[in-house]
Coordinates of C-alpha atoms and ligand atoms in Angstrom, one line a residue:
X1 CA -9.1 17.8 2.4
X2 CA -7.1 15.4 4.2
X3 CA -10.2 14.1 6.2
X4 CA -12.5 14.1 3.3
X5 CA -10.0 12.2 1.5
X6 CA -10.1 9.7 4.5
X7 CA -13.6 9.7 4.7
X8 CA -14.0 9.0 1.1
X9 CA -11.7 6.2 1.4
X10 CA -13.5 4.6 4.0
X11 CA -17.0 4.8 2.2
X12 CA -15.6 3.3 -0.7
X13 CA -14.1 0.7 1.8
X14 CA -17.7 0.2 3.5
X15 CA -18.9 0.2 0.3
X16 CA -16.8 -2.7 -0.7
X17 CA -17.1 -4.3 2.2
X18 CA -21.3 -4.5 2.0
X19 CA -21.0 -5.3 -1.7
X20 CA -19.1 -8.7 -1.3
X21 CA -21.2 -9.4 2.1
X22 CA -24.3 -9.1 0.2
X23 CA -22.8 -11.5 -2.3
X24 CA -21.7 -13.9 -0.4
X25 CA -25.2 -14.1 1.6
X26 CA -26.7 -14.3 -1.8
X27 CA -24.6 -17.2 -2.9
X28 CA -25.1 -19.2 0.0
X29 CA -29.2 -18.4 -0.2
X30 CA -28.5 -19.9 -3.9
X31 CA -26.5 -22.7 -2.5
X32 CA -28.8 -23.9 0.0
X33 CA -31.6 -23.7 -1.7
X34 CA -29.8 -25.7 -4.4
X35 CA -28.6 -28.4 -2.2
X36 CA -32.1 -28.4 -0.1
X37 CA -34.0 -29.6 -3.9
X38 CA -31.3 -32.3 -4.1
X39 CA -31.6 -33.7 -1.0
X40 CA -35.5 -33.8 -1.3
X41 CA -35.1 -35.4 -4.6
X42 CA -32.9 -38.1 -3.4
X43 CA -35.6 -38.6 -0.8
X44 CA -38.2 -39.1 -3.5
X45 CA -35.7 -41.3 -5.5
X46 CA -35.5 -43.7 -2.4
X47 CA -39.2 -43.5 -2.1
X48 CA -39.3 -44.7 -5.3
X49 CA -37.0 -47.4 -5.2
X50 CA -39.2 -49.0 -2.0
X51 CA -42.2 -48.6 -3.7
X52 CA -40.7 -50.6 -6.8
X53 CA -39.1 -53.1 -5.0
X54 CA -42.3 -54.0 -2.3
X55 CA -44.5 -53.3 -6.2
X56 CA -42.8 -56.1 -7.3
X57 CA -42.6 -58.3 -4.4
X58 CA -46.5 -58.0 -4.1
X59 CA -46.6 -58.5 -7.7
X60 CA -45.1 -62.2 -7.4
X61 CA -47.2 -62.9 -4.6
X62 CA -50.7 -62.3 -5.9
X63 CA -49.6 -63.6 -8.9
X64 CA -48.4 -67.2 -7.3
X65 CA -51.3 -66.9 -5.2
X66 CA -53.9 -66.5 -8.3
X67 CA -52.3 -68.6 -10.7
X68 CA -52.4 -66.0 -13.3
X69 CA -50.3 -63.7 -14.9
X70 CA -49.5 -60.8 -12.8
X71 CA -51.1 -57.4 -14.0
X72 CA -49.9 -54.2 -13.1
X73 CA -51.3 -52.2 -10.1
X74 CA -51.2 -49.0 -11.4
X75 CA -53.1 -46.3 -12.3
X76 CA -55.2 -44.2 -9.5
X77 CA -58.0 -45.2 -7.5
X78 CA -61.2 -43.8 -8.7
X79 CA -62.8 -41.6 -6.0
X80 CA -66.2 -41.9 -6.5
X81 CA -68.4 -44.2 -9.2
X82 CA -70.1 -41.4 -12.0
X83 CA -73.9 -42.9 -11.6
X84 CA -75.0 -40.8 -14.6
X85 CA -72.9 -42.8 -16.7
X86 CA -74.7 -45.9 -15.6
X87 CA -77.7 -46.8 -18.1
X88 CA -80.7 -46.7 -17.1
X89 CA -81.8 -50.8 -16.1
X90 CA -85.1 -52.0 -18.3
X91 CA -86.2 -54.4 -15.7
X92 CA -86.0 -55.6 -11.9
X93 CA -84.0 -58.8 -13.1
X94 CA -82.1 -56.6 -14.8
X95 CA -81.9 -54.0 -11.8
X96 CA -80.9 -56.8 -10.0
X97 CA -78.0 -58.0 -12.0
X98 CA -76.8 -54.3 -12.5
X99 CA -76.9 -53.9 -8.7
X100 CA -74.7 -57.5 -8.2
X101 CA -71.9 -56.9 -10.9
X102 CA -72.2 -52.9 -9.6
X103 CA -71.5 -54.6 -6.2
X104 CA -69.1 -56.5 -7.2
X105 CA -66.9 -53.8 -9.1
X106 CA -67.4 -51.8 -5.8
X107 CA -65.7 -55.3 -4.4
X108 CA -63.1 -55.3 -6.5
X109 CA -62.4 -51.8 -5.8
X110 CA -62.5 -51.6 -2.4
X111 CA -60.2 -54.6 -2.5
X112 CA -57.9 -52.6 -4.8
X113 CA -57.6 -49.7 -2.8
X114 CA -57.3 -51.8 0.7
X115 CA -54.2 -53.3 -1.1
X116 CA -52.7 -50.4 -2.3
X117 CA -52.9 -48.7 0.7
X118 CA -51.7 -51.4 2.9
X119 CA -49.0 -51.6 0.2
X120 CA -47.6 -47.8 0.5
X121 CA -47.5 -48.5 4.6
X122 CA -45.8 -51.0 3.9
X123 CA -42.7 -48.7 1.5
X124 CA -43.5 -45.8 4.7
X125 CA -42.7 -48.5 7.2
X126 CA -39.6 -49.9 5.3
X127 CA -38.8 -46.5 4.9
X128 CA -39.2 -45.4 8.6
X129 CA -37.4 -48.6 9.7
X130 CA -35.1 -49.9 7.1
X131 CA -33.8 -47.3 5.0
X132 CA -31.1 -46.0 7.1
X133 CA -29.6 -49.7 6.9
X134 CA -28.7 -49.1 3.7
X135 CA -25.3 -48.0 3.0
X136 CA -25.3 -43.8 1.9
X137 CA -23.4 -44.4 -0.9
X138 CA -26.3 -47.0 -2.3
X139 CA -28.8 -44.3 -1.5
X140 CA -27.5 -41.6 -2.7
X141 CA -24.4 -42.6 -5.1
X142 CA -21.9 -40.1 -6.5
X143 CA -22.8 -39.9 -9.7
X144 CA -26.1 -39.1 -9.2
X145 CA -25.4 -36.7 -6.6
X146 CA -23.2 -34.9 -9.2
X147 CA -25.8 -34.9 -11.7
X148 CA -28.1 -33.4 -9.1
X149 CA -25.9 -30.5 -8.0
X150 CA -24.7 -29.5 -11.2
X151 CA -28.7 -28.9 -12.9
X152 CA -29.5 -27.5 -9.4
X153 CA -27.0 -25.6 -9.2
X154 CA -27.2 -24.7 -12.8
X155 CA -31.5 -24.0 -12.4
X156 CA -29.7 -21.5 -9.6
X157 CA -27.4 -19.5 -12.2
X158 CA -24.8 -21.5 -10.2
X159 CA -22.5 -21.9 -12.9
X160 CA -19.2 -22.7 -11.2
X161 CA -17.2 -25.6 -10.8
X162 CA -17.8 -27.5 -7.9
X163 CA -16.2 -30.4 -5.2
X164 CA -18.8 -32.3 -3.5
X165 CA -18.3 -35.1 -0.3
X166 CA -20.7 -37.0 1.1
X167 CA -19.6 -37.1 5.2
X168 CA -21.5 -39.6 7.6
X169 CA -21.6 -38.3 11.2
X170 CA -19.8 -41.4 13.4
X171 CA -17.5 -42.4 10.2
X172 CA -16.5 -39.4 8.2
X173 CA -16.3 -39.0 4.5
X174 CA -17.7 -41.5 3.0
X175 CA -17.2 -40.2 -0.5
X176 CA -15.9 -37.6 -2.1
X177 CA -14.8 -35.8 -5.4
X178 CA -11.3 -35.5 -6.6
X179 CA -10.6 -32.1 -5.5
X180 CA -12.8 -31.6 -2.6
X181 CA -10.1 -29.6 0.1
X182 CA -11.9 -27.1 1.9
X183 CA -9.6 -24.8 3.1
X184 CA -11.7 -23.7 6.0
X185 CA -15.1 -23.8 7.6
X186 CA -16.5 -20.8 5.4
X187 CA -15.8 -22.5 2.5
X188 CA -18.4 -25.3 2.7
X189 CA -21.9 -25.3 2.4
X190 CA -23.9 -28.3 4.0
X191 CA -27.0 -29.9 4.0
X192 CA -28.1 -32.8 5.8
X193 CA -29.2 -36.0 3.7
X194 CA -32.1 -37.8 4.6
X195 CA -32.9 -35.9 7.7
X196 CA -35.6 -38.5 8.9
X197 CA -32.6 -40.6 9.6
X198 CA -31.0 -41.9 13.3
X199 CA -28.9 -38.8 14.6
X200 CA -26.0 -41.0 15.0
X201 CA -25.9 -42.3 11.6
X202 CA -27.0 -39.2 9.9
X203 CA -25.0 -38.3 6.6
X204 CA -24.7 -34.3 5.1
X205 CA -23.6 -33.6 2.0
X206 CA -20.5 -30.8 1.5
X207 CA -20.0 -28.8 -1.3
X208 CA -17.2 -26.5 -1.8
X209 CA -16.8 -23.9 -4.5
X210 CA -12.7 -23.5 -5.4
X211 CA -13.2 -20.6 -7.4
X212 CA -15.9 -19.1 -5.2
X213 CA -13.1 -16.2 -4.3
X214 CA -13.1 -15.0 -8.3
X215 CA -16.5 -15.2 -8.6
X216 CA -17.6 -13.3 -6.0
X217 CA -14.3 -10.6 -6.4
X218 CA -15.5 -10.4 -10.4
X219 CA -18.8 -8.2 -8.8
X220 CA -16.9 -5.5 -7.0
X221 CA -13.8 -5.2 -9.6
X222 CA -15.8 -2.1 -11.2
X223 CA -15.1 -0.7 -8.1
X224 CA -11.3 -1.0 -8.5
X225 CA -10.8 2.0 -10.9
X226 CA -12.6 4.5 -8.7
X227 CA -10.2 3.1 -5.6
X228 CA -7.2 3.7 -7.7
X229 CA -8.2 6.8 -8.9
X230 CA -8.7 8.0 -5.1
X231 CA -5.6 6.7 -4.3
X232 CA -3.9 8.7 -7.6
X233 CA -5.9 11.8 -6.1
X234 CA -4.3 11.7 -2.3
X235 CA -0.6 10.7 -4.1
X236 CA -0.7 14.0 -5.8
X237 CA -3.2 15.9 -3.1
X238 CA 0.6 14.8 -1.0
X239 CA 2.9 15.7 -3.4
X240 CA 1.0 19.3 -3.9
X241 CA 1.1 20.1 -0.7
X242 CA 4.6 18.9 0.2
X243 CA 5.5 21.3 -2.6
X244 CA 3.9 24.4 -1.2
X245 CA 5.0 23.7 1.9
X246 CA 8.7 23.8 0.6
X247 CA 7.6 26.3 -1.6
X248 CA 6.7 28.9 1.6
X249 CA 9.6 27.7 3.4
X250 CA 12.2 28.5 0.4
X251 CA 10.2 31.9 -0.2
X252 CA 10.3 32.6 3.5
X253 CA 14.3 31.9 3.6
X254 CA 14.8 33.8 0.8
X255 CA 12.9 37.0 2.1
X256 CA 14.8 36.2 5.3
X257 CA 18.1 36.8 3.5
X258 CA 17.3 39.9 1.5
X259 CA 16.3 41.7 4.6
X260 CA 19.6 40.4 5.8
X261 CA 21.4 41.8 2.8
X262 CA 19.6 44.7 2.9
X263 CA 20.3 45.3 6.2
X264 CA 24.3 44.3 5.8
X265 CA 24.9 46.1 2.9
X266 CA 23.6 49.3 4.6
X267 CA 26.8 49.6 7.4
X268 CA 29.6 49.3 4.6
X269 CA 27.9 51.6 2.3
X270 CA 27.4 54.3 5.1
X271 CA 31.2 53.6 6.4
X272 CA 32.4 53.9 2.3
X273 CA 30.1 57.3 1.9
X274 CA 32.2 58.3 5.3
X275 CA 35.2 57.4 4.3
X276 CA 34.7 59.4 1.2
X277 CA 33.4 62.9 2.9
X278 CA 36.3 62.7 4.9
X279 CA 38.6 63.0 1.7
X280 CA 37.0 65.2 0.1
X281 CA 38.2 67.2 3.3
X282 CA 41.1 69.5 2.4
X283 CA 42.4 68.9 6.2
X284 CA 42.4 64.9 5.9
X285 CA 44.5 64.6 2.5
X286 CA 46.9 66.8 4.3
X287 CA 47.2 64.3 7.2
X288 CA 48.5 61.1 5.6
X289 CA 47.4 58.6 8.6
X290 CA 44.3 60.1 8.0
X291 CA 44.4 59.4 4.6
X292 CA 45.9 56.2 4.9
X293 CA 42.6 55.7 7.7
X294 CA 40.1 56.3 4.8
X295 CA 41.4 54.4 2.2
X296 CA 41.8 51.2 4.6
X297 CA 38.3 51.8 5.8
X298 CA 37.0 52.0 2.2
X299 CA 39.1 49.0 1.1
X300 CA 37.7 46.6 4.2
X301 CA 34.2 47.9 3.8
X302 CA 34.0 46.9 -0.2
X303 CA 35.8 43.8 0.7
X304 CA 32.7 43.2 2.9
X305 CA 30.1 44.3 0.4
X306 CA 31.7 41.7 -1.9
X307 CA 31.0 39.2 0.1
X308 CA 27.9 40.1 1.1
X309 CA 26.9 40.4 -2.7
X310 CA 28.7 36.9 -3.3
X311 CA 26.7 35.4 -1.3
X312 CA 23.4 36.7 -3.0
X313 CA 25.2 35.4 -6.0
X314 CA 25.6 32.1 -4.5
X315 CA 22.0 31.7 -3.3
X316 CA 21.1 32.9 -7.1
X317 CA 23.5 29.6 -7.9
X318 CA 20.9 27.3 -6.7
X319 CA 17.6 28.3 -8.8
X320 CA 19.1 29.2 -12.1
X321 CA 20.3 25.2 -13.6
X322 CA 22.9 26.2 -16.0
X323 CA 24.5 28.9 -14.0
X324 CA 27.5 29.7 -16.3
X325 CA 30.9 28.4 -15.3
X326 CA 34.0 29.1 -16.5
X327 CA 36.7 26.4 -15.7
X328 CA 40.4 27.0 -16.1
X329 CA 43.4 25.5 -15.0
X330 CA 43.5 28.0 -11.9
X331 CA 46.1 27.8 -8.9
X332 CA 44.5 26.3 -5.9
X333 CA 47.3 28.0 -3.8
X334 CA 47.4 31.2 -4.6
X335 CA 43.6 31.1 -4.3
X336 CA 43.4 29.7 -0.7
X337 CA 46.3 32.2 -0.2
X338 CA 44.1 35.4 -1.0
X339 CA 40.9 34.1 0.9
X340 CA 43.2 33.5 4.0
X341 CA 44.6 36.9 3.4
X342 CA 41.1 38.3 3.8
X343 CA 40.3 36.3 6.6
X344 CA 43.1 37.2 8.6
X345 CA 42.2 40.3 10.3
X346 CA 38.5 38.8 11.2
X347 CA 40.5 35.7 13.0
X348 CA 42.7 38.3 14.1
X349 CA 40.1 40.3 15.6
X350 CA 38.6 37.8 18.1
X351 CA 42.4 36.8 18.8
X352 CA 42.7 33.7 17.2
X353 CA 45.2 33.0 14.5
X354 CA 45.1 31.3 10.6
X355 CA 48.1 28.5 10.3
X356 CA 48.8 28.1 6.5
X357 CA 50.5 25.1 5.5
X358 CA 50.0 25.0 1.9
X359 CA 53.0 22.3 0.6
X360 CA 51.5 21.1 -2.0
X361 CA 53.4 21.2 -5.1
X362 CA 51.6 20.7 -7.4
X363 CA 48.6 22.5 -6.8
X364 CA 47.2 23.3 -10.6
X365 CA 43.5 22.2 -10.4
X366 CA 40.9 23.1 -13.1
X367 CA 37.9 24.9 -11.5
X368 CA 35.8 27.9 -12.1
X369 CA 37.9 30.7 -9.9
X370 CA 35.2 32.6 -8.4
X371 CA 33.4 29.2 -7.2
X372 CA 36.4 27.7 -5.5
X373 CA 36.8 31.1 -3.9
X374 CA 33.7 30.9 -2.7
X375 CA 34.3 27.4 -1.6
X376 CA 37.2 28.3 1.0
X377 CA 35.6 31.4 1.8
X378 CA 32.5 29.5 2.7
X379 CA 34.7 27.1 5.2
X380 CA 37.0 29.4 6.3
X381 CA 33.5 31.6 7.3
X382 CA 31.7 28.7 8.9
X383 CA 35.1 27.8 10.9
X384 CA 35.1 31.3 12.1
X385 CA 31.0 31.8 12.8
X386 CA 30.8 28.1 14.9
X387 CA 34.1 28.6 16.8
X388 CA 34.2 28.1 20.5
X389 CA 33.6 31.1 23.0
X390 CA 36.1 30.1 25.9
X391 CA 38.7 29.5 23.3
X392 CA 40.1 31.8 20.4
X393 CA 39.6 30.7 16.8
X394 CA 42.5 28.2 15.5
X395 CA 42.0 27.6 12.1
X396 CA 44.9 25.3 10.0
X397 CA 44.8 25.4 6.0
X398 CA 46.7 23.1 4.8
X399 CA 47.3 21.6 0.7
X400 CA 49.2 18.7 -0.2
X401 CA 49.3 16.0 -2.8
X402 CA 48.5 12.5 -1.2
X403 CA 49.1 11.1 -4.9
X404 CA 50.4 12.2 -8.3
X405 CA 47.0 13.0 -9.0
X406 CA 45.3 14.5 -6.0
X407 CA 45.2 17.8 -4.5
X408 CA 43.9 17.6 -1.2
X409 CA 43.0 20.5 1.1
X410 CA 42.0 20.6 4.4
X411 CA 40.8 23.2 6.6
X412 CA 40.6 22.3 10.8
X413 CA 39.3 25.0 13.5
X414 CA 39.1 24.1 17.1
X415 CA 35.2 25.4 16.9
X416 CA 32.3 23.7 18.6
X417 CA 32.1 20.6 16.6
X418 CA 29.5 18.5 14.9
X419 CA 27.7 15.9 16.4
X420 CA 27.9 12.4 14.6
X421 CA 24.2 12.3 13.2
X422 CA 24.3 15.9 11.9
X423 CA 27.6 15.2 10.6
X424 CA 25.8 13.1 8.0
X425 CA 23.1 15.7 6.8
X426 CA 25.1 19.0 6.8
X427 CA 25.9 19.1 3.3
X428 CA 22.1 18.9 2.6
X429 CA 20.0 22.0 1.5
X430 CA 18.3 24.0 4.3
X431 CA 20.4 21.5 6.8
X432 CA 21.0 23.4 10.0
X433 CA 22.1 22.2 13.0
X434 CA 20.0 23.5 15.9
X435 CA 23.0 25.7 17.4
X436 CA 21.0 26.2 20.0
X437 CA 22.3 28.5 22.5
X438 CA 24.6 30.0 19.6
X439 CA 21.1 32.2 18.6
X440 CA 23.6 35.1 17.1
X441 CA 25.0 33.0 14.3
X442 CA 22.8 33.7 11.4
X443 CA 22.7 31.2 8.5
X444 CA 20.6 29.6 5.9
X445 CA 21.9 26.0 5.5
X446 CA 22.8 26.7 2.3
X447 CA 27.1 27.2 2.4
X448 CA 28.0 23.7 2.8
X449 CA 25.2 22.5 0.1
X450 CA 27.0 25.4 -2.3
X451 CA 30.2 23.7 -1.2
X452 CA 29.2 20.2 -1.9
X453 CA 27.5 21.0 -5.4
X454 CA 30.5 22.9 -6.6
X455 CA 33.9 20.5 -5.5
X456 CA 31.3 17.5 -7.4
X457 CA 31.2 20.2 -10.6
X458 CA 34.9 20.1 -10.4
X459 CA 35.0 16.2 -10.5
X460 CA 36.5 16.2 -6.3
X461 CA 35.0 15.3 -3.1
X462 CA 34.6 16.8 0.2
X463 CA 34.1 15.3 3.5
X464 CA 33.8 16.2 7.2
X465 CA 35.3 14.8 10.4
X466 CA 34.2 16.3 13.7
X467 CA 34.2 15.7 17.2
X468 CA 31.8 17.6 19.4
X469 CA 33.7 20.4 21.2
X470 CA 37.0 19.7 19.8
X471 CA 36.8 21.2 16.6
X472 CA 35.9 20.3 12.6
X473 CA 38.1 19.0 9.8
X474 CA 36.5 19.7 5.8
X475 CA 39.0 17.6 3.3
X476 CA 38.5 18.4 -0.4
X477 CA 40.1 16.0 -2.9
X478 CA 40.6 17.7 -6.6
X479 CA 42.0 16.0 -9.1
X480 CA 45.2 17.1 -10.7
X481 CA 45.7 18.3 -14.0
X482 CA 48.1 16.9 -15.7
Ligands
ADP1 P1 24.8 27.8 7.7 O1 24.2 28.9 6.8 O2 23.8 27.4 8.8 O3 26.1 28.1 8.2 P2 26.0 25.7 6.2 O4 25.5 24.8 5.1 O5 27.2 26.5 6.0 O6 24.8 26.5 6.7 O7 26.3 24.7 7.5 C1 25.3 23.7 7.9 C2 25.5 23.4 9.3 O8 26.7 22.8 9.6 C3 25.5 24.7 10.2 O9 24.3 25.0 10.7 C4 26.5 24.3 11.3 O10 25.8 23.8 12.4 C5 27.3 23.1 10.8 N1 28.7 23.5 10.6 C6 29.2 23.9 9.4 N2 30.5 24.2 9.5 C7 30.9 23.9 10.8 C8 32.1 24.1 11.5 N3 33.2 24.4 11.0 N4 32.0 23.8 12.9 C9 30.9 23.4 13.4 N5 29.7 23.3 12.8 C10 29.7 23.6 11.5

């Protein structure tokens, strides 16, 4: 899915991509073409200008030389004399005379004619040799060049606003409109003016399109939904699969712990149904150490099935959002008290030892009294489960009131410590740290993120010094009631 949504991306892209290429090649075509009329018809204008100026010059000439009023020589040159218009002559005089004023029309004609053409040889020659002599900005003058471009341009279905610059080869601009800034190369279309011209003083004239960018983004802006739409898909194609992968992961934890549980709860409940056959022995309630065995072993094996099924309860904490609480002004000593009570024997049993210093004085807090059991039981567990192997557990409980309105408890051990990065992230869901050769310490990252969830419940905080190797410290802060 991934790919294809990649893929699709990148056709829409190429898509894009063509779509505003093809645009632009079709604007410039327009362009050109535009700017290719105007410069033809300011080469016909100048043609014109020539022709009326050496027109007029002849004009006073002929006329001086005649002594007569000038007359206009305009009008084409007939190409051929229509005989079957002529009328048929009555006579030979007559013949005669036709032929002599037919002759002399043909005269006057060819005279004509000769004139003319020695006339427009004369505008090509000025034209060939003069014309560049003339300033540009005579030839072709700004307004006219504006009024040019702009019905070009418009003839086109050009219909933007435009900056224009007429730019001579050796001298550089020689005129231009008020905003004409290209901002780069690309931006300017080109074409040279009067291209019969001397290469070194050949003029082009520059026009520039400011809101060329618009125009040619208005054609592909249809396409902007369906690339925001594709974007929208991936977002949530992410988000879907981010949450099936947590999803699996939380299912696969959770069947993780049940076999677990399954698995721990079977030992105690085999030892309890024990315990219990043996009583029901008539021999053993005679004996009272081994009564006295039993009963212990049934005591410490549903002490361990509680916990085992607090835990479960715990996990349970986490899915259901308004797990019930009940908070009441509770004893924070007498709690730690009982939890170090039970802890004892396990410290005990790997030879370490539990120092209890709990001077506080005040130590009323109000919290929900399973919870914060299950708070120091959590810590007291972890400081137990990551202690060090050369050394013996040394765990040190203490409570105390830093201020008239704080309880603070801390709990040390002398296990294998934390390093400073994961120090950060252990109170975070699922956050192990890779205990790596420590492969028999089972766990689920969840204790310290029960922990942390609870002391906030009960308005306190809870942080964590550690040095790697040395040992932990956990410090709660509760507030007092008062
Ligand atoms: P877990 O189920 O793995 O014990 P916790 O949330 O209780 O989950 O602890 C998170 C991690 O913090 C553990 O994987 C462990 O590496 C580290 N940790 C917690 N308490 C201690 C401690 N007292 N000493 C050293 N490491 C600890």
């Amino acid at each position: 899915m991934a790919s294809t949504f990649l893929g699709l991306l990148f056709v829409q892209i190429m898509y894009m991509e063509n779509m505003i290429k093809m645009r632009n090649e079709q604007f410039a075509e327009l362009v050109k073409r535009s700017l290719y009329s105007v410069s033809t018809m300011l080469e016909q204008n100048e043609t014109k200008y020539f022709l009326d100026q050496d027109l007029e010059e002849a004009e006073a000439t002929y006329s001086a030389m005649r002594g007569e009023p000038s007359y206009p020589i305009t009008g084409d040159l007939p190409q051929s004399v229509d005989t079957t218009k002529l009328t048929r002559p009555a006579n030979l005089g007559q013949l005669k005379d036709l032929h002599d004023s037919y002759s002399t029309k043909q005269e006057i004609l060819k005279g004509q004619y000769l004139y003319q053409r020695g006339l427009l040889n004369e505008v090509i020659l000025t034209i060939l040799w003069q014309s560049s002599d003339r300033p540009i900005a005579e030839r072709a003058d700004s307004a006219t060049v504006h009024d040019y471009l702009k019905s070009e341009l418009e003839f086109n279905g050009i219909e933007l606003p435009f900056e224009y610059a007429v730019i001579n080869r050796t001298t550089g601009i020689v005129y231009s409109s008020a905003g004409y800034k290209p901002q780069s190369q690309s931006d300017v279309y080109s074409q040279v003016l009067f291209p019969n011209d001397p290469l070194s003083n050949q003029n082009s004239l520059n026009v520039t399109f400011p809101t060329r960018g618009q125009y040619i983004f208005s054609t592909i802006r249809f396409m902007i939904p369906s690339f925001i739409f594709t974007i929208i898909l991936l977002v949530i194609f992410i988000y879907t699969i981010t949450v099936a992968f947590k999803q699996k992961k939380l299912s696969e934890i959770k069947n993780d712990f049940i076999n677990n549980m399954t698995h721990e709860f079977k030992t105690p409940i085999s030892s309890i149904s024990i315990a219990a056959q043996m009583l029901n022995d008539e021999s053993v309630r005679k004996s009272p150490t081994m009564l006295k065995h039993a009963s212990k072993v049934i005591n410490d094996e549903t002490k361990r099935l509680q916990f085992q099924v607090e835990k479960v309860l715990q996990m349970s904490m986490f899915d259901r959002k308004n797990a019930t609480m009940h908070i009441e002004d509770e004893d924070a000593n007498a709690i730690i008290y009982g939890v170090i009570n039970t802890f004892m024997l396990k410290v005990e049993s790997y030879g370490g030892h539990i120092d209890a210093h709990l001077d506080a004085e005040d130590p009323i807090v109000n919290v929900d009294k399973m919870h914060f059991t299950n708070v120091i039981f959590n810590l007291l567990d972890n400081a137990i489960k990551y202690r060090r192997d050369d050394e013996p557990p040394q765990l040190t409980v203490t409570t105390r009131n830093p201020d008239e309105d704080t309880l603070e408890i801390s709990i040390a051990d002398n296990g294998i410590g934390i390093k400073r990065e994961d120090l950060k992230k252990i109170f975070e869901k699922f956050y192990r740290v890779s205990t790596g050769n420590r492969h028999d310490v089972k766990g689920f990252g969840l204790g310290l993120a029960y922990v942390h969830k609870m002391i906030t419940l009960f308005g306190g905080t809870i942080k964590a010094e550690s040095e790697v190797n040395k040992g932990s410290k956990f410090i709660i802060n509760l507030p007092l009631i008062k």
